Amino acid sequence: MTAATATRPVEGVSAGGVPRPLAQALAAELVLASSMLADLAYDLGSDGATLRRHMASLQRIDHITQIQLAIADLLRTSDGGADDIGQVTLQDMADRLRTFLASAGQ
């Protein structure tokens, strides 16, 4: 296998060699988990005292849900190329992914 064919997407396989149906199912699970976290944050934030005491933590929950949704989008649409990172709207996540790919030589 040449370097060119190693990076080419395989029919029915998403990034990382995960079968496309499994990638779609994992993406759906991430969306579900994100929704559950968002509901939890909303419930906790609806209490004024909790909101005041834990604002930073509630914001981190929101950030986690955004990361999960970005990963779900990548699982649904990525062919495994580094160019796919361009669709990630969270700059810190995109930077981490680029750093990882650079250190892995991709």
GROMACS .gro file of C-alpha atoms in nm:
model
  106
    1MET     CA    1   0.000   0.000   0.000
    2THR     CA    2   0.141   0.339  -0.099
    3ALA     CA    3   0.117   0.654   0.111
    4ALA     CA    4  -0.138   0.790  -0.136
    5THR     CA    5  -0.370   0.490  -0.103
    6ALA     CA    6  -0.328   0.479   0.275
    7THR     CA    7  -0.491   0.821   0.307
    8ARG     CA    8  -0.764   0.764   0.049
    9PRO     CA    9  -1.111   0.700   0.197
   10VAL     CA   10  -1.241   0.345   0.169
   11GLU     CA   11  -1.601   0.297   0.057
   12GLY     CA   12  -1.821   0.236   0.362
   13VAL     CA   13  -1.545   0.327   0.607
   14SER     CA   14  -1.517   0.659   0.787
   15ALA     CA   15  -1.210   0.821   0.934
   16GLY     CA   16  -0.996   0.593   1.145
   17GLY     CA   17  -1.121   0.279   0.974
   18VAL     CA   18  -1.452   0.279   1.161
   19PRO     CA   19  -1.728   0.127   0.947
   20ARG     CA   20  -1.958   0.405   0.823
   21PRO     CA   21  -2.272   0.261   0.998
   22LEU     CA   22  -2.086   0.247   1.331
   23ALA     CA   23  -1.955   0.603   1.279
   24GLN     CA   24  -2.313   0.717   1.217
   25ALA     CA   25  -2.434   0.537   1.532
   26LEU     CA   26  -2.151   0.685   1.740
   27ALA     CA   27  -2.235   1.031   1.607
   28ALA     CA   28  -2.598   0.983   1.710
   29GLU     CA   29  -2.486   0.877   2.060
   30LEU     CA   30  -2.270   1.187   2.091
   31VAL     CA   31  -2.564   1.406   1.988
   32LEU     CA   32  -2.782   1.230   2.248
   33ALA     CA   33  -2.518   1.276   2.520
   34SER     CA   34  -2.484   1.642   2.425
   35SER     CA   35  -2.858   1.690   2.454
   36MET     CA   36  -2.859   1.523   2.795
   37LEU     CA   37  -2.575   1.746   2.916
   38ALA     CA   38  -2.749   2.056   2.782
   39ASP     CA   39  -3.068   1.959   2.967
   40LEU     CA   40  -2.869   1.905   3.285
   41ALA     CA   41  -2.698   2.242   3.251
   42TYR     CA   42  -3.034   2.408   3.189
   43ASP     CA   43  -3.183   2.244   3.499
   44LEU     CA   44  -2.888   2.348   3.714
   45GLY     CA   45  -2.881   2.697   3.567
   46SER     CA   46  -3.249   2.754   3.632
   47ASP     CA   47  -3.172   2.788   4.004
   48GLY     CA   48  -3.029   3.134   4.060
   49ALA     CA   49  -2.808   3.034   4.352
   50THR     CA   50  -2.663   2.737   4.165
   51LEU     CA   51  -2.612   2.950   3.856
   52ARG     CA   52  -2.420   3.214   4.053
   53ARG     CA   53  -2.203   2.958   4.234
   54HIS     CA   54  -2.129   2.740   3.932
   55MET     CA   55  -2.136   2.966   3.626
   56ALA     CA   56  -1.788   2.860   3.508
   57SER     CA   57  -1.874   2.491   3.546
   58LEU     CA   58  -2.198   2.534   3.355
   59GLN     CA   59  -2.007   2.710   3.078
   60ARG     CA   60  -1.765   2.414   3.065
   61ILE     CA   61  -2.063   2.181   3.023
   62ASP     CA   62  -2.171   2.390   2.725
   63HIS     CA   63  -1.819   2.373   2.582
   64ILE     CA   64  -1.817   1.994   2.622
   65THR     CA   65  -2.147   1.967   2.435
   66GLN     CA   66  -2.002   2.177   2.153
   67ILE     CA   67  -1.698   1.946   2.133
   68GLN     CA   68  -1.924   1.640   2.124
   69LEU     CA   69  -2.134   1.788   1.844
   70ALA     CA   70  -1.821   1.875   1.645
   71ILE     CA   71  -1.694   1.518   1.683
   72ALA     CA   72  -2.035   1.388   1.575
   73ASP     CA   73  -2.016   1.605   1.263
   74LEU     CA   74  -1.669   1.473   1.185
   75LEU     CA   75  -1.784   1.114   1.230
   76ARG     CA   76  -2.075   1.176   0.994
   77THR     CA   77  -1.884   1.358   0.723
   78SER     CA   78  -1.508   1.300   0.752
   79ASP     CA   79  -1.311   1.095   0.503
   80GLY     CA   80  -1.011   1.100   0.735
   81GLY     CA   81  -0.826   1.391   0.574
   82ALA     CA   82  -0.662   1.673   0.765
   83ASP     CA   83  -0.870   1.916   0.557
   84ASP     CA   84  -1.180   1.797   0.747
   85ILE     CA   85  -1.058   1.991   1.051
   86GLY     CA   86  -1.159   2.308   0.867
   87GLN     CA   87  -1.523   2.229   0.942
   88VAL     CA   88  -1.457   2.236   1.319
   89THR     CA   89  -1.583   2.570   1.447
   90LEU     CA   90  -1.427   2.541   1.795
   91GLN     CA   91  -1.084   2.694   1.744
   92ASP     CA   92  -0.924   2.531   2.048
   93MET     CA   93  -1.045   2.187   1.935
   94ALA     CA   94  -0.931   2.245   1.577
   95ASP     CA   95  -0.589   2.353   1.705
   96ARG     CA   96  -0.558   2.039   1.921
   97LEU     CA   97  -0.656   1.818   1.628
   98ARG     CA   98  -0.405   1.987   1.396
   99THR     CA   99  -0.131   1.951   1.660
  100PHE     CA  100  -0.212   1.583   1.701
  101LEU     CA  101  -0.210   1.520   1.327
  102ALA     CA  102   0.117   1.710   1.288
  103SER     CA  103   0.282   1.503   1.562
  104ALA     CA  104   0.149   1.185   1.400
  105GLY     CA  105   0.305   1.291   1.069
  106GLN     CA  106  -0.019   1.337   0.878
   0.00000   0.00000   0.00000
